[in-house]
């Protein structure tokens, strides 16, 4: 019984080492994909889904009080912000800076 256990230990150690090496190779690629071609887009985040430091009334990620809050931003792929719909933006699309929200029109 000890012989089986002794031969299993090196195999488990090798599997753990390979798993760690593979995990280290994957993590930098994922981080680079998210940060490399992203921009802050104001007015497109949904309530509670904004990224960090959104302005007055928010402290960090997930603190936007309303959908499309004018001072709350979300990371989006570069070049897509001003093409993304925003119900509060004067242009109707996301903005690259915080803005004064337009007032809702009555029907």
Backbone as XML, in Angstrom:
<?xml version="1.0"?>
<chain id="A" units="angstrom">
  <residue number="1" name="UNK">
    <atom name="N" x="0.821" y="-1.182" z="0.000"/>
    <atom name="CA" x="0.000" y="0.000" z="0.000"/>
    <atom name="C" x="0.871" y="1.254" z="0.000"/>
  </residue>
  <residue number="2" name="UNK">
    <atom name="N" x="1.967" y="1.259" z="0.724"/>
    <atom name="CA" x="2.855" y="2.427" z="0.750"/>
    <atom name="C" x="3.501" y="2.637" z="-0.605"/>
  </residue>
  <residue number="3" name="UNK">
    <atom name="N" x="3.765" y="1.606" z="-1.347"/>
    <atom name="CA" x="4.379" y="1.759" z="-2.658"/>
    <atom name="C" x="3.454" y="2.518" z="-3.604"/>
  </residue>
  <residue number="4" name="UNK">
    <atom name="N" x="2.177" y="2.208" z="-3.575"/>
    <atom name="CA" x="1.229" y="2.925" z="-4.425"/>
    <atom name="C" x="1.186" y="4.405" z="-4.063"/>
  </residue>
  <residue number="5" name="UNK">
    <atom name="N" x="1.149" y="4.692" z="-2.766"/>
    <atom name="CA" x="1.102" y="6.078" z="-2.299"/>
    <atom name="C" x="2.373" y="6.822" z="-2.698"/>
  </residue>
  <residue number="6" name="UNK">
    <atom name="N" x="3.520" y="6.189" z="-2.554"/>
    <atom name="CA" x="4.789" y="6.822" z="-2.884"/>
    <atom name="C" x="4.902" y="7.117" z="-4.377"/>
  </residue>
  <residue number="7" name="UNK">
    <atom name="N" x="4.336" y="6.287" z="-5.222"/>
    <atom name="CA" x="4.410" y="6.545" z="-6.654"/>
    <atom name="C" x="3.368" y="7.570" z="-7.088"/>
  </residue>
  <residue number="8" name="UNK">
    <atom name="N" x="2.314" y="7.756" z="-6.309"/>
    <atom name="CA" x="1.279" y="8.735" z="-6.647"/>
    <atom name="C" x="1.718" y="10.162" z="-6.315"/>
  </residue>
  <residue number="9" name="UNK">
    <atom name="N" x="2.545" y="10.349" z="-5.317"/>
    <atom name="CA" x="2.968" y="11.687" z="-4.891"/>
    <atom name="C" x="3.689" y="12.443" z="-6.008"/>
  </residue>
  <residue number="10" name="UNK">
    <atom name="N" x="4.677" y="11.868" z="-6.687"/>
    <atom name="CA" x="5.319" y="12.615" z="-7.769"/>
    <atom name="C" x="4.359" y="12.956" z="-8.909"/>
  </residue>
  <residue number="11" name="UNK">
    <atom name="N" x="3.439" y="12.071" z="-9.204"/>
    <atom name="CA" x="2.475" y="12.339" z="-10.270"/>
    <atom name="C" x="1.573" y="13.511" z="-9.891"/>
  </residue>
  <residue number="12" name="UNK">
    <atom name="N" x="1.124" y="13.569" z="-8.642"/>
    <atom name="CA" x="0.285" y="14.679" z="-8.186"/>
    <atom name="C" x="1.072" y="15.991" z="-8.174"/>
  </residue>
  <residue number="13" name="UNK">
    <atom name="N" x="2.314" y="15.940" z="-7.763"/>
    <atom name="CA" x="3.147" y="17.143" z="-7.753"/>
    <atom name="C" x="3.352" y="17.673" z="-9.170"/>
  </residue>
  <residue number="14" name="UNK">
    <atom name="N" x="3.571" y="16.789" z="-10.114"/>
    <atom name="CA" x="3.739" y="17.188" z="-11.510"/>
    <atom name="C" x="2.450" y="17.810" z="-12.051"/>
  </residue>
  <residue number="15" name="UNK">
    <atom name="N" x="1.317" y="17.209" z="-11.746"/>
    <atom name="CA" x="0.029" y="17.747" z="-12.208"/>
    <atom name="C" x="-0.218" y="19.137" z="-11.623"/>
  </residue>
  <residue number="16" name="UNK">
    <atom name="N" x="0.094" y="19.332" z="-10.356"/>
    <atom name="CA" x="-0.088" y="20.638" z="-9.718"/>
    <atom name="C" x="0.829" y="21.683" z="-10.348"/>
  </residue>
  <residue number="17" name="UNK">
    <atom name="N" x="2.056" y="21.324" z="-10.621"/>
    <atom name="CA" x="3.002" y="22.256" z="-11.232"/>
    <atom name="C" x="2.565" y="22.657" z="-12.632"/>
  </residue>
  <residue number="18" name="UNK">
    <atom name="N" x="2.109" y="21.707" z="-13.424"/>
    <atom name="CA" x="1.633" y="22.020" z="-14.777"/>
    <atom name="C" x="0.379" y="22.896" z="-14.733"/>
  </residue>
  <residue number="19" name="UNK">
    <atom name="N" x="-0.508" y="22.596" z="-13.805"/>
    <atom name="CA" x="-1.720" y="23.410" z="-13.660"/>
    <atom name="C" x="-1.395" y="24.851" z="-13.300"/>
  </residue>
  <residue number="20" name="UNK">
    <atom name="N" x="-0.454" y="25.049" z="-12.404"/>
    <atom name="CA" x="-0.043" y="26.398" z="-12.015"/>
    <atom name="C" x="0.598" y="27.133" z="-13.182"/>
  </residue>
  <residue number="21" name="UNK">
    <atom name="N" x="1.435" y="26.464" z="-13.929"/>
    <atom name="CA" x="2.099" y="27.085" z="-15.072"/>
    <atom name="C" x="1.081" y="27.508" z="-16.128"/>
  </residue>
  <residue number="22" name="UNK">
    <atom name="N" x="0.112" y="26.674" z="-16.394"/>
    <atom name="CA" x="-0.919" y="27.018" z="-17.377"/>
    <atom name="C" x="-1.757" y="28.194" z="-16.900"/>
  </residue>
  <residue number="23" name="UNK">
    <atom name="N" x="-2.097" y="28.238" z="-15.621"/>
    <atom name="CA" x="-2.900" y="29.333" z="-15.080"/>
    <atom name="C" x="-2.146" y="30.655" z="-15.179"/>
  </residue>
  <residue number="24" name="UNK">
    <atom name="N" x="-0.852" y="30.646" z="-14.957"/>
    <atom name="CA" x="-0.058" y="31.881" z="-15.033"/>
    <atom name="C" x="0.011" y="32.386" z="-16.465"/>
  </residue>
  <residue number="25" name="UNK">
    <atom name="N" x="0.011" y="31.514" z="-17.437"/>
    <atom name="CA" x="0.062" y="31.930" z="-18.835"/>
    <atom name="C" x="-1.260" y="32.536" z="-19.301"/>
  </residue>
  <residue number="26" name="UNK">
    <atom name="N" x="-2.361" y="32.103" z="-18.753"/>
    <atom name="CA" x="-3.676" y="32.590" z="-19.166"/>
    <atom name="C" x="-3.978" y="33.953" z="-18.560"/>
  </residue>
  <residue number="27" name="UNK">
    <atom name="N" x="-3.658" y="34.196" z="-17.307"/>
    <atom name="CA" x="-4.031" y="35.428" z="-16.614"/>
    <atom name="C" x="-3.543" y="36.702" z="-17.300"/>
  </residue>
  <residue number="28" name="UNK">
    <atom name="N" x="-2.278" y="36.838" z="-17.716"/>
    <atom name="CA" x="-1.860" y="38.072" z="-18.362"/>
    <atom name="C" x="-2.596" y="38.345" z="-19.671"/>
  </residue>
  <residue number="29" name="UNK">
    <atom name="N" x="-2.924" y="37.329" z="-20.411"/>
    <atom name="CA" x="-3.632" y="37.536" z="-21.675"/>
    <atom name="C" x="-5.012" y="38.115" z="-21.421"/>
  </residue>
  <residue number="30" name="UNK">
    <atom name="N" x="-5.709" y="37.621" z="-20.413"/>
    <atom name="CA" x="-7.036" y="38.128" z="-20.100"/>
    <atom name="C" x="-6.953" y="39.565" z="-19.616"/>
  </residue>
  <residue number="31" name="UNK">
    <atom name="N" x="-5.993" y="39.887" z="-18.785"/>
    <atom name="CA" x="-5.854" y="41.251" z="-18.280"/>
    <atom name="C" x="-5.543" y="42.209" z="-19.415"/>
  </residue>
  <residue number="32" name="UNK">
    <atom name="N" x="-4.699" y="41.816" z="-20.338"/>
    <atom name="CA" x="-4.344" y="42.675" z="-21.459"/>
    <atom name="C" x="-5.520" y="42.937" z="-22.376"/>
  </residue>
  <residue number="33" name="UNK">
    <atom name="N" x="-6.344" y="41.938" z="-22.598"/>
    <atom name="CA" x="-7.501" y="42.107" z="-23.468"/>
    <atom name="C" x="-8.472" y="43.138" z="-22.895"/>
  </residue>
  <residue number="34" name="UNK">
    <atom name="N" x="-8.668" y="43.130" z="-21.580"/>
    <atom name="CA" x="-9.633" y="44.037" z="-20.978"/>
    <atom name="C" x="-9.110" y="45.467" z="-20.972"/>
  </residue>
  <residue number="35" name="UNK">
    <atom name="N" x="-7.867" y="45.689" z="-20.625"/>
    <atom name="CA" x="-7.365" y="47.044" z="-20.449"/>
    <atom name="C" x="-6.800" y="47.691" z="-21.700"/>
  </residue>
  <residue number="36" name="UNK">
    <atom name="N" x="-6.398" y="46.941" z="-22.689"/>
    <atom name="CA" x="-5.681" y="47.504" z="-23.832"/>
    <atom name="C" x="-6.545" y="48.397" z="-24.704"/>
  </residue>
  <residue number="37" name="UNK">
    <atom name="N" x="-7.715" y="47.996" z="-25.056"/>
    <atom name="CA" x="-8.534" y="48.762" z="-25.995"/>
    <atom name="C" x="-9.884" y="49.107" z="-25.377"/>
  </residue>
  <residue number="38" name="UNK">
    <atom name="N" x="-9.855" y="49.756" z="-24.223"/>
    <atom name="CA" x="-11.079" y="50.122" z="-23.515"/>
    <atom name="C" x="-11.112" y="51.636" z="-23.308"/>
  </residue>
  <residue number="39" name="UNK">
    <atom name="N" x="-12.310" y="52.184" z="-23.133"/>
    <atom name="CA" x="-12.452" y="53.591" z="-22.787"/>
    <atom name="C" x="-13.590" y="53.737" z="-21.790"/>
  </residue>
  <residue number="40" name="UNK">
    <atom name="N" x="-13.533" y="54.824" z="-20.988"/>
    <atom name="CA" x="-14.614" y="55.113" z="-20.055"/>
    <atom name="C" x="-15.762" y="55.713" z="-20.840"/>
  </residue>
  <residue number="41" name="UNK">
    <atom name="N" x="-16.949" y="55.196" z="-20.609"/>
    <atom name="CA" x="-18.131" y="55.684" z="-21.312"/>
    <atom name="C" x="-19.193" y="56.063" z="-20.277"/>
  </residue>
  <residue number="42" name="UNK">
    <atom name="N" x="-19.530" y="57.343" z="-20.236"/>
    <atom name="CA" x="-20.498" y="57.863" z="-19.277"/>
    <atom name="C" x="-21.913" y="57.754" z="-19.822"/>
  </residue>
  <residue number="43" name="UNK">
    <atom name="N" x="-22.849" y="57.439" z="-18.911"/>
    <atom name="CA" x="-24.255" y="57.410" z="-19.273"/>
    <atom name="C" x="-24.750" y="56.107" z="-19.857"/>
  </residue>
  <residue number="44" name="UNK">
    <atom name="N" x="-23.956" y="55.063" z="-19.838"/>
    <atom name="CA" x="-24.393" y="53.787" z="-20.413"/>
    <atom name="C" x="-24.522" y="52.678" z="-19.373"/>
  </residue>
  <residue number="45" name="UNK">
    <atom name="N" x="-23.981" y="52.891" z="-18.172"/>
    <atom name="CA" x="-24.037" y="51.853" z="-17.135"/>
    <atom name="C" x="-25.454" y="51.739" z="-16.573"/>
  </residue>
  <residue number="46" name="UNK">
    <atom name="N" x="-25.841" y="50.528" z="-16.259"/>
    <atom name="CA" x="-27.117" y="50.299" z="-15.604"/>
    <atom name="C" x="-26.935" y="50.472" z="-14.097"/>
  </residue>
  <residue number="47" name="UNK">
    <atom name="N" x="-28.030" y="50.686" z="-13.385"/>
    <atom name="CA" x="-27.970" y="50.867" z="-11.933"/>
    <atom name="C" x="-27.215" y="49.708" z="-11.291"/>
  </residue>
  <residue number="48" name="UNK">
    <atom name="N" x="-26.224" y="50.051" z="-10.472"/>
    <atom name="CA" x="-25.438" y="49.034" z="-9.783"/>
    <atom name="C" x="-24.423" y="48.318" z="-10.643"/>
  </residue>
  <residue number="49" name="UNK">
    <atom name="N" x="-24.238" y="48.723" z="-11.894"/>
    <atom name="CA" x="-23.325" y="48.025" z="-12.806"/>
    <atom name="C" x="-22.199" y="48.926" z="-13.321"/>
  </residue>
  <residue number="50" name="UNK">
    <atom name="N" x="-22.011" y="50.106" z="-12.710"/>
    <atom name="CA" x="-20.947" y="51.003" z="-13.162"/>
    <atom name="C" x="-19.582" y="50.516" z="-12.692"/>
  </residue>
  <residue number="51" name="UNK">
    <atom name="N" x="-18.538" y="50.998" z="-13.368"/>
    <atom name="CA" x="-17.177" y="50.728" z="-12.925"/>
    <atom name="C" x="-16.805" y="51.796" z="-11.897"/>
  </residue>
  <residue number="52" name="UNK">
    <atom name="N" x="-15.630" y="51.720" z="-11.323"/>
    <atom name="CA" x="-15.255" y="52.503" z="-10.146"/>
    <atom name="C" x="-15.239" y="54.028" z="-10.329"/>
  </residue>
  <residue number="53" name="UNK">
    <atom name="N" x="-15.412" y="54.738" z="-9.191"/>
    <atom name="CA" x="-15.289" y="56.196" z="-9.077"/>
    <atom name="C" x="-16.161" y="56.958" z="-10.064"/>
  </residue>
  <residue number="54" name="UNK">
    <atom name="N" x="-17.452" y="56.858" z="-9.907"/>
    <atom name="CA" x="-18.373" y="57.448" z="-10.865"/>
    <atom name="C" x="-18.781" y="58.887" z="-10.576"/>
  </residue>
  <residue number="55" name="UNK">
    <atom name="N" x="-18.429" y="59.453" z="-9.444"/>
    <atom name="CA" x="-18.784" y="60.839" z="-9.154"/>
    <atom name="C" x="-19.717" y="60.955" z="-7.968"/>
  </residue>
  <residue number="56" name="UNK">
    <atom name="N" x="-20.275" y="62.169" z="-7.726"/>
    <atom name="CA" x="-21.154" y="62.382" z="-6.571"/>
    <atom name="C" x="-22.314" y="61.391" z="-6.547"/>
  </residue>
  <residue number="57" name="UNK">
    <atom name="N" x="-22.565" y="60.847" z="-5.389"/>
    <atom name="CA" x="-23.640" y="59.865" z="-5.247"/>
    <atom name="C" x="-23.167" y="58.443" z="-5.450"/>
  </residue>
  <residue number="58" name="UNK">
    <atom name="N" x="-21.921" y="58.270" z="-5.866"/>
    <atom name="CA" x="-21.359" y="56.932" z="-6.041"/>
    <atom name="C" x="-19.971" y="56.915" z="-5.405"/>
  </residue>
  <residue number="59" name="UNK">
    <atom name="N" x="-19.564" y="55.786" z="-4.907"/>
    <atom name="CA" x="-18.253" y="55.683" z="-4.298"/>
    <atom name="C" x="-17.317" y="54.799" z="-5.094"/>
  </residue>
  <residue number="60" name="UNK">
    <atom name="N" x="-17.845" y="53.808" z="-5.741"/>
    <atom name="CA" x="-17.002" y="52.904" z="-6.517"/>
    <atom name="C" x="-17.883" y="51.995" z="-7.358"/>
  </residue>
  <residue number="61" name="UNK">
    <atom name="N" x="-17.295" y="50.925" z="-7.846"/>
    <atom name="CA" x="-18.018" y="50.011" z="-8.740"/>
    <atom name="C" x="-19.322" y="49.535" z="-8.126"/>
  </residue>
  <residue number="62" name="UNK">
    <atom name="N" x="-20.357" y="49.532" z="-8.957"/>
    <atom name="CA" x="-21.646" y="48.997" z="-8.537"/>
    <atom name="C" x="-22.497" y="49.938" z="-7.705"/>
  </residue>
  <residue number="63" name="UNK">
    <atom name="N" x="-22.169" y="51.236" z="-7.672"/>
    <atom name="CA" x="-22.924" y="52.154" z="-6.814"/>
    <atom name="C" x="-23.806" y="53.139" z="-7.578"/>
  </residue>
  <residue number="64" name="UNK">
    <atom name="N" x="-23.912" y="53.028" z="-8.890"/>
    <atom name="CA" x="-24.801" y="53.915" z="-9.649"/>
    <atom name="C" x="-26.233" y="53.670" z="-9.176"/>
  </residue>
  <residue number="65" name="UNK">
    <atom name="N" x="-26.931" y="54.757" z="-8.918"/>
    <atom name="CA" x="-28.291" y="54.660" z="-8.378"/>
    <atom name="C" x="-29.347" y="54.412" z="-9.451"/>
  </residue>
  <residue number="66" name="UNK">
    <atom name="N" x="-29.098" y="54.889" z="-10.677"/>
    <atom name="CA" x="-30.085" y="54.760" z="-11.744"/>
    <atom name="C" x="-29.428" y="54.267" z="-13.032"/>
  </residue>
  <residue number="67" name="UNK">
    <atom name="N" x="-30.240" y="53.750" z="-13.925"/>
    <atom name="CA" x="-29.744" y="53.371" z="-15.251"/>
    <atom name="C" x="-29.320" y="54.631" z="-15.993"/>
  </residue>
  <residue number="68" name="UNK">
    <atom name="N" x="-28.245" y="54.562" z="-16.735"/>
    <atom name="CA" x="-27.754" y="55.638" z="-17.598"/>
    <atom name="C" x="-27.413" y="56.914" z="-16.817"/>
  </residue>
  <residue number="69" name="UNK">
    <atom name="N" x="-26.959" y="56.755" z="-15.578"/>
    <atom name="CA" x="-26.601" y="57.905" z="-14.741"/>
    <atom name="C" x="-25.497" y="58.701" z="-15.428"/>
  </residue>
  <residue number="70" name="UNK">
    <atom name="N" x="-25.662" y="60.021" z="-15.505"/>
    <atom name="CA" x="-24.778" y="60.883" z="-16.295"/>
    <atom name="C" x="-23.341" y="60.930" z="-15.797"/>
  </residue>
  <residue number="71" name="UNK">
    <atom name="N" x="-23.112" y="60.690" z="-14.507"/>
    <atom name="CA" x="-21.743" y="60.740" z="-13.985"/>
    <atom name="C" x="-21.181" y="59.357" z="-13.680"/>
  </residue>
  <residue number="72" name="UNK">
    <atom name="N" x="-21.878" y="58.322" z="-14.097"/>
    <atom name="CA" x="-21.413" y="56.951" z="-13.886"/>
    <atom name="C" x="-20.870" y="56.399" z="-15.200"/>
  </residue>
  <residue number="73" name="UNK">
    <atom name="N" x="-19.687" y="55.790" z="-15.133"/>
    <atom name="CA" x="-19.085" y="55.277" z="-16.353"/>
    <atom name="C" x="-18.895" y="53.768" z="-16.298"/>
  </residue>
  <residue number="74" name="UNK">
    <atom name="N" x="-18.737" y="53.229" z="-17.470"/>
    <atom name="CA" x="-18.501" y="51.797" z="-17.672"/>
    <atom name="C" x="-17.403" y="51.662" z="-18.712"/>
  </residue>
  <residue number="75" name="UNK">
    <atom name="N" x="-16.491" y="50.719" z="-18.525"/>
    <atom name="CA" x="-15.492" y="50.448" z="-19.563"/>
    <atom name="C" x="-16.171" y="49.771" z="-20.745"/>
  </residue>
  <residue number="76" name="UNK">
    <atom name="N" x="-15.916" y="50.285" z="-21.932"/>
    <atom name="CA" x="-16.450" y="49.698" z="-23.166"/>
    <atom name="C" x="-15.309" y="49.592" z="-24.166"/>
  </residue>
  <residue number="77" name="UNK">
    <atom name="N" x="-15.429" y="48.766" z="-25.188"/>
    <atom name="CA" x="-14.376" y="48.688" z="-26.204"/>
    <atom name="C" x="-14.149" y="50.065" z="-26.844"/>
  </residue>
  <residue number="78" name="UNK">
    <atom name="N" x="-12.891" y="50.414" z="-27.043"/>
    <atom name="CA" x="-12.540" y="51.713" z="-27.619"/>
    <atom name="C" x="-13.270" y="51.937" z="-28.933"/>
  </residue>
  <residue number="79" name="UNK">
    <atom name="N" x="-13.815" y="53.153" z="-29.091"/>
    <atom name="CA" x="-14.509" y="53.507" z="-30.313"/>
    <atom name="C" x="-15.993" y="53.202" z="-30.317"/>
  </residue>
  <residue number="80" name="UNK">
    <atom name="N" x="-16.512" y="52.571" z="-29.255"/>
    <atom name="CA" x="-17.929" y="52.211" z="-29.249"/>
    <atom name="C" x="-18.778" y="53.100" z="-28.347"/>
  </residue>
  <residue number="81" name="UNK">
    <atom name="N" x="-18.165" y="53.885" z="-27.497"/>
    <atom name="CA" x="-18.918" y="54.672" z="-26.518"/>
    <atom name="C" x="-19.954" y="55.569" z="-27.183"/>
  </residue>
  <residue number="82" name="UNK">
    <atom name="N" x="-19.537" y="56.388" z="-28.106"/>
    <atom name="CA" x="-20.451" y="57.365" z="-28.709"/>
    <atom name="C" x="-21.430" y="56.726" z="-29.700"/>
  </residue>
  <residue number="83" name="UNK">
    <atom name="N" x="-21.415" y="55.402" z="-29.783"/>
    <atom name="CA" x="-22.379" y="54.674" z="-30.612"/>
    <atom name="C" x="-23.336" y="53.854" z="-29.739"/>
  </residue>
  <residue number="84" name="UNK">
    <atom name="N" x="-23.113" y="53.906" z="-28.406"/>
    <atom name="CA" x="-23.919" y="53.139" z="-27.465"/>
    <atom name="C" x="-25.061" y="54.008" z="-26.941"/>
  </residue>
  <residue number="85" name="UNK">
    <atom name="N" x="-26.274" y="53.503" z="-26.968"/>
    <atom name="CA" x="-27.455" y="54.260" z="-26.556"/>
    <atom name="C" x="-27.395" y="54.659" z="-25.082"/>
  </residue>
  <residue number="86" name="UNK">
    <atom name="N" x="-27.783" y="55.914" z="-24.813"/>
    <atom name="CA" x="-27.918" y="56.426" z="-23.451"/>
    <atom name="C" x="-29.200" y="57.236" z="-23.374"/>
  </residue>
  <residue number="87" name="UNK">
    <atom name="N" x="-30.085" y="56.871" z="-22.461"/>
    <atom name="CA" x="-31.374" y="57.552" z="-22.340"/>
    <atom name="C" x="-31.262" y="58.927" z="-21.693"/>
  </residue>
  <residue number="88" name="UNK">
    <atom name="N" x="-30.128" y="59.235" z="-21.060"/>
    <atom name="CA" x="-29.986" y="60.513" z="-20.366"/>
    <atom name="C" x="-29.065" y="61.499" z="-21.076"/>
  </residue>
  <residue number="89" name="UNK">
    <atom name="N" x="-28.315" y="61.038" z="-22.051"/>
    <atom name="CA" x="-27.352" y="61.882" z="-22.758"/>
    <atom name="C" x="-28.062" y="62.850" z="-23.704"/>
  </residue>
  <residue number="90" name="UNK">
    <atom name="N" x="-27.559" y="64.090" z="-23.831"/>
    <atom name="CA" x="-28.162" y="65.047" z="-24.757"/>
    <atom name="C" x="-28.147" y="64.551" z="-26.214"/>
  </residue>
  <residue number="91" name="UNK">
    <atom name="N" x="-27.178" y="63.713" z="-26.549"/>
    <atom name="CA" x="-27.084" y="63.204" z="-27.920"/>
    <atom name="C" x="-27.816" y="61.874" z="-28.098"/>
  </residue>
  <residue number="92" name="UNK">
    <atom name="N" x="-28.185" y="61.252" z="-26.980"/>
    <atom name="CA" x="-28.828" y="59.941" z="-27.044"/>
    <atom name="C" x="-27.831" y="58.793" z="-27.038"/>
  </residue>
  <residue number="93" name="UNK">
    <atom name="N" x="-26.549" y="59.142" z="-26.932"/>
    <atom name="CA" x="-25.480" y="58.133" z="-26.938"/>
    <atom name="C" x="-24.517" y="58.398" z="-25.785"/>
  </residue>
  <residue number="94" name="UNK">
    <atom name="N" x="-23.711" y="57.380" z="-25.443"/>
    <atom name="CA" x="-22.716" y="57.519" z="-24.393"/>
    <atom name="C" x="-21.768" y="58.674" z="-24.678"/>
  </residue>
  <residue number="95" name="UNK">
    <atom name="N" x="-21.156" y="59.175" z="-23.605"/>
    <atom name="CA" x="-20.234" y="60.307" z="-23.707"/>
    <atom name="C" x="-18.884" y="59.918" z="-23.108"/>
  </residue>
  <residue number="96" name="UNK">
    <atom name="N" x="-17.838" y="60.580" z="-23.568"/>
    <atom name="CA" x="-16.491" y="60.294" z="-23.066"/>
    <atom name="C" x="-16.180" y="61.068" z="-21.788"/>
  </residue>
  <residue number="97" name="UNK">
    <atom name="N" x="-17.097" y="61.920" z="-21.327"/>
    <atom name="CA" x="-16.957" y="62.662" z="-20.077"/>
    <atom name="C" x="-18.327" y="62.756" z="-19.420"/>
  </residue>
  <residue number="98" name="UNK">
    <atom name="N" x="-18.333" y="63.000" z="-18.112"/>
    <atom name="CA" x="-19.602" y="63.163" z="-17.397"/>
    <atom name="C" x="-20.359" y="64.331" z="-18.017"/>
  </residue>
  <residue number="99" name="UNK">
    <atom name="N" x="-21.685" y="64.298" z="-17.963"/>
    <atom name="CA" x="-22.499" y="65.323" z="-18.616"/>
    <atom name="C" x="-23.710" y="65.648" z="-17.762"/>
  </residue>
  <residue number="100" name="UNK">
    <atom name="N" x="-24.402" y="66.716" z="-18.130"/>
    <atom name="CA" x="-25.659" y="67.089" z="-17.486"/>
    <atom name="C" x="-26.758" y="66.260" z="-18.140"/>
  </residue>
  <residue number="101" name="UNK">
    <atom name="N" x="-27.453" y="65.489" z="-17.343"/>
    <atom name="CA" x="-28.490" y="64.593" z="-17.879"/>
    <atom name="C" x="-29.661" y="65.409" z="-18.419"/>
  </residue>
  <residue number="102" name="UNK">
    <atom name="N" x="-30.185" y="64.994" z="-19.555"/>
    <atom name="CA" x="-31.373" y="65.655" z="-20.090"/>
    <atom name="C" x="-32.574" y="65.228" z="-19.266"/>
  </residue>
  <residue number="103" name="UNK">
    <atom name="N" x="-33.559" y="66.061" z="-19.207"/>
    <atom name="CA" x="-34.759" y="65.739" z="-18.434"/>
    <atom name="C" x="-35.673" y="64.872" z="-19.260"/>
  </residue>
  <residue number="104" name="UNK">
    <atom name="N" x="-36.378" y="64.002" z="-18.587"/>
    <atom name="CA" x="-37.303" y="63.090" z="-19.269"/>
    <atom name="C" x="-38.492" y="63.879" z="-19.791"/>
  </residue>
  <residue number="105" name="UNK">
    <atom name="N" x="-38.901" y="63.594" z="-21.016"/>
    <atom name="CA" x="-40.061" y="64.250" z="-21.616"/>
    <atom name="C" x="-41.322" y="63.511" z="-21.229"/>
  </residue>
  <residue number="106" name="UNK">
    <atom name="N" x="-42.359" y="64.253" z="-20.925"/>
    <atom name="CA" x="-43.652" y="63.632" z="-20.572"/>
    <atom name="C" x="-44.380" y="63.231" z="-21.836"/>
  </residue>
  <residue number="107" name="UNK">
    <atom name="N" x="-45.088" y="62.118" z="-21.790"/>
    <atom name="CA" x="-45.830" y="61.659" z="-22.961"/>
    <atom name="C" x="-47.263" y="62.132" z="-22.925"/>
  </residue>
</chain>
